[in-house]
Amino acid sequence: MLKVSVKWQKEVFSNMEIDTTQPPYVFKCQLYDLTGVPPERQKIVVKGGLLKDDADWSKVGIKEGQKLMMMGTADEIVKAPEKGPIFAEDMPEEEQVVAVGHSAGLVNLGNTCYMNSTLQCLHSVPELKSALIQYPPPVRSNTVDQSSHSLTVATRELFNELDKNVRPVAPVRFLTALRSKYPQFAQLHNGVYMQQDAEECWTQLLFTLSSALRSSGSGEDADALKKFFGIDLVGRVHCPESGEESMETESVYSLKCHISQEVNHLHEGLKRGLKSELEKSSPSLGRSAVYTKDSRINDLPRYLTVQFVRFFWKRETNQKAKILRKVDYPLSLDVYDLCSDDLCKRLEVPRRGPSNASGDSSVSAPGEGTPPEKEKHLTGIYDLVAVLTHKGRSADSGHYVAWVKQENGKWIQFDDDNPIPQREEDITRLSGGGDWHMAYICMYRARDISI
Amino acid sequence: MAPAESNSGGATKEQPPVKAPAKDLKKKDEKKDEDLSEEDLALKQQLELYVERAQDADPGLQKVALESMREEIRTATSSMTSVPKPLKFLRPHYATLQAHYEKMSDSDLKKLLADILSVLALTMSPEGERESLKYRLLGSDGDIGSWGHEYVRNLAGEISQEYSKRQSEEAPIDDLMDLVVQIVAFHMKHNAEPEAVDLLMEVEDLDLLVEHVDSTNFKRTCLYLTSSAKYLPGPDDMLVLDIAHSIYMKFEEYPRALQIALYLDNFQYVSELFQRCEDPLKRQQFCFILARHGVSFELTESIIADDEEREALQNLINNTKLNEGYLTLARDIEVMEPKSPEDIYKAHLIEGRGSGGGTVDSARQNLAATFVNAFVNAGFGQDKLMTVPAEASSGGSSSSWLFKNKEHGKASAAASLGMIMLWDIDSGLAQLDKYFHASDTHVVSGALLGVGIVNCNVTSDCDPALALLAEYVEKEDASIKIGAIMGLGLAHAGSQNEQVRSILMPLLLDGRSSVDVIAFAAIALGLVYVGSCNEDVAQNIVLALMERSEAELGDPLARFLPLGLGLLFLGKQENVEATAEVSKTFNEKIRKHCDMTLLSCAYAGTGNVLKVQHFLGQCAQHLEKGESYQGPAVLGIAMVAMAEELGLEMAIRSLEHLLQYGEQNIRRAVPLALGLLCISNPKVNVMDTLSRLSHDTDSEVAMSAMISLGLIGAGTNNARIAGMLRNLSSYYYKDASLLFCVRIAQGLVHLGKGLLTLSPYHSERFLMSPTALAGLVVMLHACLDMKALILGKYHYVLYFLVLAMQPRMLLTVDENLKPLSVPVRVGQAVDVVGQAGRPKTITGFQTHSTPVLLAAGDRAELATEKYIPLSPILEGFVILKENPDYKEES
């Protein structure tokens, strides 16, 4: 009989008796009674070695009063959960997009940042995406020429791809389609494709899409693009000389913000943009005379596009020169005072909105219900969702970048294939006045209210 | 010079040994003759008279003249700032007196004149003639100090010149040594210990010092000796420290003597110390010092006879109190609450950024969270991922976090439990036990590694690590093998344990073992036998290196083989030479790499400038394809230069040059070298450099810069680095690899919630723990190939850092080793070497009560007279004894 002490975790069992005639397994059973640890899970450490169940005590060399250490717990053995977690690294790419929180960038195919930034801005319009999905219609009308058709399809495919990828997408097919539809974008200079004006690209692309979708649409949905982007203007044309006056209506896809010495803010520029002078032959005077045109908005779209007229043709340098003047723009824009009386009346009720209406004056959730439901009413207030900026001194040089607000409310700067998260307050700093990126086209989304 | 002249009307400021241009002075003298005050004029005439008389034929008159002259000189030499007037007025007569001396016959008078000439030579002797010494030796042996301090200093200078001249001519030096004894005695009495030491070093006879030190000046003397040792070439430095040791022993300043014994790695001295000092309390204090240094030292019966006391002391050396003390500190500072990785990332402070989703688990980011969690909660015994009690969530949340890691990630996750339970063997092993029975090999591997981590720097007399891990080394599965090998290496680092050697050694030469198993076995053996110069182990690693094919040596892990070899010679300087010679026969692919690694390890922590230059030279070479030796060379610069502050600053500047002119593989290693130089010591200039590099276009430079940001801030909670890393985390949020590095760095900065340090230096930066440095070096070498190792499947090499982890605390305990709270002043340490009197040793201090945290470069002193510390170095555990003379202030 030997007496030893055994340490188990923080406890010490002193005066444990070892019957050296019995195998150590018996000793372990003694410990089982004390600790509740089954013998097979017990590890007894004797001076740097483990005590085996069938060892011979005499060979182990235990001395009277020696301290042993026992390890082992009755804890449950760790088992792998039946269903392990799925790791982002193992997921297919489409699912990773959700995790990343924004869509992919676009590879620059050689001076194509003008196109990439335009596409990224338009890509943020969910209504446009869903309209494109319905294209082409089962029955194809032949009002659309082949190149427009392929450009529209290419747009649809590209948007689709952007949604599915985390890695940058190369818009090769789209670029080919664009260049075949509009050969001016395929201009070469010294054997290299030239930089182009993003605004031109934007306008032409919308024009093509609009015509393609119009032909495909049926019934009331006929002109989807116009509903999304079109702005109806009503203009009073007045000739101060003759006193003639006439009304003209027109539909445009963007408002122009004219920049002059007095313009410091987008609003002032817009006002100025709606006034114009033109020379035309006056029937009453029998000669050409100067007319002033004073336009007002008669109908508002869901997406209001504002173009800063930053470029003007400079004859001496033979290029589109840039006005660097700082023009502030707000994160939310109210165009109420640019509207015609008719429209103002229509806007009045929704604008009083939150106080009398059901209360939930939430910003319209994108993607949900296009075309706008009956209850949704425009308020004339718009929220900034995308900014296309330009950095450099002329339209045909420099660098274009798109800054787009994501569905989760975060801003992403799409610098070609490199999406960079940005803070909201930095977005309004793109207002010009230096050599930093400055806003060229701003896109606002209508804040509507359901009544 | 101007003010002195105008004030004293003609005294020139003293310029000790330099003999002022005579022509100039003459002119001035003539000019000034007229504006001499009456008093001066009288003195001048008096002296001229003496000179005349001294040449008189009458010996009586001569004697009177010489004695009065001596009297004049002696009374005047008291002033330190100007040439004493008598000396000045006697200048023109120096040559006359000299000539007269030659003519004199031998007599006491002649000696007297020699004395005077010796003093006059102070200002008159032509450069290099050493006339002062010459006349001193010819003169009477009177009290040397009577001629003033400046005279003695001048004489000492001339002696050292004369000594080296005579040494080269092999002329006898006995007369000089007599003089040296006088001078040393004079200096030691007059607060000029550095001068005495310098002189003795010049004449290579430091032993003389021991006779002359007394209880008032031995501390200053030894301080000067120990700090000058760093700048001396070997073997002089060892000699100097030896002297310091014997002085400390003589005056029973045992803790300091122990420090030096540890520096010299001389365990004979340590044993002697225990035998000499009978006081049980002091012995306990020695044990604390030994434990902090991280060496295993076994007290035998011959050292301490009493069984009970020996066991208690051995327990202290085994560091069993470490966990308890650390938790006392944590409770006092109120940081016991576990922290989750999110608490560290502080994503809410990053506006508009941060990853959008968060719904899907990323294996890489979960692995990062595992490490962050382990580093932050190291040693606290509780966290929010691994040790959450089972009842808190269904099915045990710890296993659910474990399985949120992928494959080899599970090994690191299981091992992280070891890190959380650091130094607490009893509960740590109980927690790890359940993973031993898991079916997943990675989990078992991690559990084995965890056992090693728990036992790191602490030893239990049952040695559970060896018992548990030994059998797993035999297992077939490579990952289990590696876990067990690494665990053994960590648990027994520095122990030179024979059993571990017999387990690991066969692996090295087993042809069937894969490269990774061999690599880890080499490292583990290197750690166990760190700095031991063990021939047997070295030979086996060399053989393993020779047997492997060229392709296998190209494996990223193959770098561990030469490193394991190098660790055997860590800090042992020339002892490496034989092995380095053998390494020249290696495959040329690794020859240079091996050479650099061996050299850098052997001279680590020596501050050897020649080696630093050697490494810099290697870095200047332009690489041929596929060579990798420059990485270890760059790390070598840091390893050698980290020894002392001056060399460290110089190395930082040299590394800056390498950054600008070096090739890419050098630039990748530079941040790591900076990290090692300033480990746990966030210097602002290094922080800025690393911050700049963390945006480097080369992603590997950026990664090592980020890891190094973590290293320099390790355990400091440095807000600036934390901010930088937060910004980096949003900057690199898309790149999983870079983000992983940022996370690791974030974890390191908050290491042990800011209570730990990674610095291998301790005890006022005098001692370096070899195991701590070894751990750091292994981790840094792994970082040289970040992509293959840290970002590959060997991320658990990060756990080698555990070897360097130590609480940066001062914990005062009473005579029963219970924590005792006393007020202490903590401030920036001031270098007081060579300063007379009792200068302030800290500046800008604040008063706290213990336990307190000490930052890099901080020093503490007791703010109460009530207790006497048993160790003059207030770091780690310090035992306080009540001051018997203390009287409570009423």
Short mmCIF file of N, CA and C in Angstrom, two decimals, chain B residues 788-873:
data_model
loop_
_atom_site.label_atom_id
_atom_site.label_comp_id
_atom_site.label_asym_id
_atom_site.label_seq_id
_atom_site.Cartn_x
_atom_site.Cartn_y
_atom_site.Cartn_z
N ALA B 788 2.98 32.16 -48.18
CA ALA B 788 3.01 30.71 -48.10
C ALA B 788 2.74 30.21 -46.69
N LEU B 789 3.13 30.98 -45.68
CA LEU B 789 3.04 30.46 -44.31
C LEU B 789 1.88 31.05 -43.52
N ILE B 790 1.98 32.35 -43.23
CA ILE B 790 0.95 32.95 -42.39
C ILE B 790 -0.42 32.92 -43.09
N LEU B 791 -0.41 33.23 -44.38
CA LEU B 791 -1.68 33.24 -45.10
C LEU B 791 -2.01 31.87 -45.66
N GLY B 792 -1.05 30.97 -45.59
CA GLY B 792 -1.31 29.60 -46.03
C GLY B 792 -1.89 28.80 -44.89
N LYS B 793 -1.41 27.56 -44.73
CA LYS B 793 -2.03 26.77 -43.68
C LYS B 793 -1.15 26.66 -42.44
N TYR B 794 -0.11 27.50 -42.35
CA TYR B 794 0.74 27.43 -41.16
C TYR B 794 0.60 28.67 -40.29
N HIS B 795 -0.61 29.24 -40.30
CA HIS B 795 -0.82 30.47 -39.52
C HIS B 795 -0.53 30.28 -38.05
N TYR B 796 -0.56 29.02 -37.57
CA TYR B 796 -0.34 28.83 -36.13
C TYR B 796 1.09 29.15 -35.71
N VAL B 797 1.99 29.43 -36.69
CA VAL B 797 3.33 29.87 -36.26
C VAL B 797 3.23 31.19 -35.50
N LEU B 798 2.12 31.90 -35.68
CA LEU B 798 1.92 33.14 -34.90
C LEU B 798 1.97 32.86 -33.40
N TYR B 799 1.61 31.64 -33.02
CA TYR B 799 1.60 31.32 -31.59
C TYR B 799 3.01 31.25 -31.00
N PHE B 800 4.04 31.26 -31.85
CA PHE B 800 5.40 31.30 -31.30
C PHE B 800 5.62 32.58 -30.49
N LEU B 801 4.79 33.59 -30.76
CA LEU B 801 4.90 34.84 -30.01
C LEU B 801 4.68 34.63 -28.52
N VAL B 802 4.00 33.54 -28.20
CA VAL B 802 3.66 33.32 -26.78
C VAL B 802 4.94 33.24 -25.93
N LEU B 803 6.03 32.82 -26.58
CA LEU B 803 7.29 32.73 -25.83
C LEU B 803 7.74 34.08 -25.31
N ALA B 804 7.39 35.13 -26.03
CA ALA B 804 7.85 36.46 -25.64
C ALA B 804 6.83 37.20 -24.77
N MET B 805 5.67 36.61 -24.57
CA MET B 805 4.63 37.33 -23.85
C MET B 805 4.89 37.32 -22.35
N GLN B 806 4.94 38.49 -21.78
CA GLN B 806 5.16 38.64 -20.35
C GLN B 806 4.35 39.83 -19.88
N PRO B 807 3.79 39.76 -18.66
CA PRO B 807 3.08 40.94 -18.16
C PRO B 807 4.06 42.10 -17.94
N ARG B 808 3.69 43.28 -18.38
CA ARG B 808 4.58 44.43 -18.17
C ARG B 808 4.17 45.14 -16.88
N MET B 809 4.39 44.44 -15.78
CA MET B 809 3.83 44.94 -14.53
C MET B 809 4.90 45.08 -13.45
N LEU B 810 4.53 45.82 -12.43
CA LEU B 810 5.26 45.78 -11.18
C LEU B 810 4.25 45.34 -10.12
N LEU B 811 4.51 44.18 -9.56
CA LEU B 811 3.61 43.66 -8.54
C LEU B 811 4.42 43.50 -7.27
N THR B 812 4.06 44.27 -6.26
CA THR B 812 4.80 44.16 -5.00
C THR B 812 4.08 43.17 -4.09
N VAL B 813 4.86 42.31 -3.46
CA VAL B 813 4.26 41.31 -2.57
C VAL B 813 4.93 41.42 -1.21
N ASP B 814 4.20 40.97 -0.21
CA ASP B 814 4.77 41.04 1.14
C ASP B 814 5.60 39.79 1.42
N GLU B 815 5.98 39.63 2.65
CA GLU B 815 6.91 38.54 2.95
C GLU B 815 6.26 37.17 2.79
N ASN B 816 4.93 37.13 2.76
CA ASN B 816 4.25 35.85 2.52
C ASN B 816 3.84 35.72 1.06
N LEU B 817 4.39 36.57 0.21
CA LEU B 817 4.12 36.59 -1.22
C LEU B 817 2.68 36.92 -1.56
N LYS B 818 2.01 37.61 -0.64
CA LYS B 818 0.66 38.10 -0.93
C LYS B 818 0.78 39.51 -1.50
N PRO B 819 -0.05 39.84 -2.50
CA PRO B 819 0.05 41.17 -3.10
C PRO B 819 -0.09 42.25 -2.03
N LEU B 820 0.74 43.26 -2.17
CA LEU B 820 0.77 44.34 -1.20
C LEU B 820 0.75 45.64 -1.99
N SER B 821 -0.23 46.47 -1.69
CA SER B 821 -0.34 47.70 -2.47
C SER B 821 0.42 48.82 -1.79
N VAL B 822 1.38 49.38 -2.49
CA VAL B 822 2.15 50.51 -1.95
C VAL B 822 2.22 51.59 -3.01
N PRO B 823 2.40 52.84 -2.60
CA PRO B 823 2.55 53.89 -3.60
C PRO B 823 3.92 53.80 -4.29
N VAL B 824 3.91 53.97 -5.59
CA VAL B 824 5.16 54.00 -6.33
C VAL B 824 5.12 55.17 -7.31
N ARG B 825 6.30 55.67 -7.63
CA ARG B 825 6.40 56.70 -8.66
C ARG B 825 6.83 56.01 -9.94
N VAL B 826 6.09 56.25 -11.02
CA VAL B 826 6.45 55.66 -12.30
C VAL B 826 6.74 56.80 -13.27
N GLY B 827 7.89 56.75 -13.89
CA GLY B 827 8.24 57.80 -14.84
C GLY B 827 9.25 57.32 -15.84
N GLN B 828 9.59 58.19 -16.76
CA GLN B 828 10.57 57.86 -17.78
C GLN B 828 11.94 57.67 -17.13
N ALA B 829 12.60 56.58 -17.48
CA ALA B 829 13.90 56.31 -16.89
C ALA B 829 14.93 57.32 -17.40
N VAL B 830 15.82 57.75 -16.52
CA VAL B 830 16.89 58.67 -16.90
C VAL B 830 18.21 57.91 -16.83
N ASP B 831 19.04 58.16 -17.80
CA ASP B 831 20.34 57.51 -17.81
C ASP B 831 21.25 58.25 -16.83
N VAL B 832 21.63 57.59 -15.74
CA VAL B 832 22.42 58.27 -14.72
C VAL B 832 23.85 57.75 -14.70
N VAL B 833 24.24 57.06 -15.75
CA VAL B 833 25.59 56.50 -15.77
C VAL B 833 26.62 57.62 -15.71
N GLY B 834 27.57 57.47 -14.82
CA GLY B 834 28.67 58.44 -14.76
C GLY B 834 28.31 59.74 -14.08
N GLN B 835 27.11 59.83 -13.51
CA GLN B 835 26.77 61.07 -12.82
C GLN B 835 27.12 60.93 -11.34
N ALA B 836 27.63 62.01 -10.81
CA ALA B 836 28.05 61.96 -9.42
C ALA B 836 26.85 62.16 -8.50
N GLY B 837 27.02 61.79 -7.27
CA GLY B 837 25.98 62.02 -6.28
C GLY B 837 24.83 61.04 -6.44
N ARG B 838 23.63 61.51 -6.05
CA ARG B 838 22.46 60.64 -6.20
C ARG B 838 21.47 61.32 -7.12
N PRO B 839 21.71 61.23 -8.41
CA PRO B 839 20.82 61.92 -9.35
C PRO B 839 19.45 61.26 -9.41
N LYS B 840 18.48 62.02 -9.88
CA LYS B 840 17.13 61.49 -10.05
C LYS B 840 17.17 60.43 -11.16
N THR B 841 16.53 59.31 -10.90
CA THR B 841 16.57 58.25 -11.91
C THR B 841 15.35 58.24 -12.81
N ILE B 842 14.31 58.96 -12.43
CA ILE B 842 13.14 59.02 -13.30
C ILE B 842 12.69 60.46 -13.45
N THR B 843 11.99 60.72 -14.54
CA THR B 843 11.52 62.08 -14.77
C THR B 843 10.06 62.02 -15.21
N GLY B 844 9.37 63.09 -14.96
CA GLY B 844 7.96 63.18 -15.35
C GLY B 844 7.12 62.07 -14.75
N PHE B 845 7.36 61.82 -13.46
CA PHE B 845 6.69 60.65 -12.88
C PHE B 845 5.29 60.98 -12.39
N GLN B 846 4.54 59.90 -12.24
CA GLN B 846 3.23 59.98 -11.60
C GLN B 846 3.23 58.97 -10.48
N THR B 847 2.44 59.24 -9.48
CA THR B 847 2.40 58.31 -8.36
C THR B 847 1.16 57.43 -8.48
N HIS B 848 1.38 56.13 -8.44
CA HIS B 848 0.29 55.16 -8.47
C HIS B 848 0.47 54.24 -7.28
N SER B 849 -0.53 53.37 -7.11
CA SER B 849 -0.27 52.33 -6.13
C SER B 849 -0.23 50.99 -6.86
N THR B 850 0.64 50.13 -6.40
CA THR B 850 0.87 48.87 -7.09
C THR B 850 -0.37 47.98 -6.96
N PRO B 851 -0.56 47.02 -7.89
CA PRO B 851 0.25 46.76 -9.07
C PRO B 851 0.07 47.84 -10.15
N VAL B 852 1.15 48.11 -10.88
CA VAL B 852 1.09 49.12 -11.95
C VAL B 852 1.65 48.53 -13.23
N LEU B 853 1.28 49.18 -14.32
CA LEU B 853 1.83 48.82 -15.62
C LEU B 853 3.04 49.68 -15.89
N LEU B 854 4.04 49.08 -16.52
CA LEU B 854 5.23 49.83 -16.90
C LEU B 854 5.36 49.82 -18.41
N ALA B 855 5.44 51.00 -19.00
CA ALA B 855 5.60 51.07 -20.45
C ALA B 855 7.08 50.94 -20.79
N ALA B 856 7.37 50.83 -22.08
CA ALA B 856 8.76 50.73 -22.49
C ALA B 856 9.51 51.97 -22.05
N GLY B 857 10.66 51.79 -21.41
CA GLY B 857 11.46 52.93 -20.97
C GLY B 857 11.01 53.52 -19.65
N ASP B 858 10.02 52.91 -19.02
CA ASP B 858 9.57 53.40 -17.72
C ASP B 858 10.39 52.76 -16.61
N ARG B 859 10.45 53.47 -15.52
CA ARG B 859 11.09 52.92 -14.35
C ARG B 859 10.25 53.31 -13.14
N ALA B 860 10.25 52.46 -12.15
CA ALA B 860 9.45 52.76 -10.97
C ALA B 860 10.35 52.90 -9.76
N GLU B 861 9.93 53.69 -8.80
CA GLU B 861 10.62 53.69 -7.51
C GLU B 861 9.58 53.82 -6.41
N LEU B 862 9.90 53.26 -5.28
CA LEU B 862 8.94 53.30 -4.19
C LEU B 862 8.75 54.73 -3.71
N ALA B 863 7.49 55.07 -3.42
CA ALA B 863 7.23 56.42 -2.93
C ALA B 863 6.99 56.41 -1.43
N THR B 864 7.42 55.36 -0.80
CA THR B 864 7.24 55.29 0.64
C THR B 864 8.51 54.74 1.28
N GLU B 865 8.75 55.16 2.48
CA GLU B 865 9.93 54.67 3.20
C GLU B 865 9.57 53.46 4.04
N LYS B 866 8.29 53.14 4.04
CA LYS B 866 7.81 52.12 4.96
C LYS B 866 8.38 50.74 4.63
N TYR B 867 8.62 50.51 3.35
CA TYR B 867 9.11 49.20 2.93
C TYR B 867 10.45 49.32 2.22
N ILE B 868 11.17 48.22 2.24
CA ILE B 868 12.42 48.15 1.48
C ILE B 868 12.26 47.06 0.44
N PRO B 869 12.45 47.39 -0.84
CA PRO B 869 12.34 46.34 -1.86
C PRO B 869 13.57 45.44 -1.81
N LEU B 870 13.38 44.16 -2.06
CA LEU B 870 14.49 43.24 -2.02
C LEU B 870 15.26 43.21 -3.34
N SER B 871 14.69 43.83 -4.34
CA SER B 871 15.41 43.93 -5.60
C SER B 871 15.46 45.40 -5.98
N PRO B 872 16.61 45.90 -6.40
CA PRO B 872 16.67 47.30 -6.79
C PRO B 872 15.93 47.56 -8.09
N ILE B 873 15.66 46.49 -8.86
CA ILE B 873 14.96 46.67 -10.13
C ILE B 873 13.49 46.42 -9.88
#
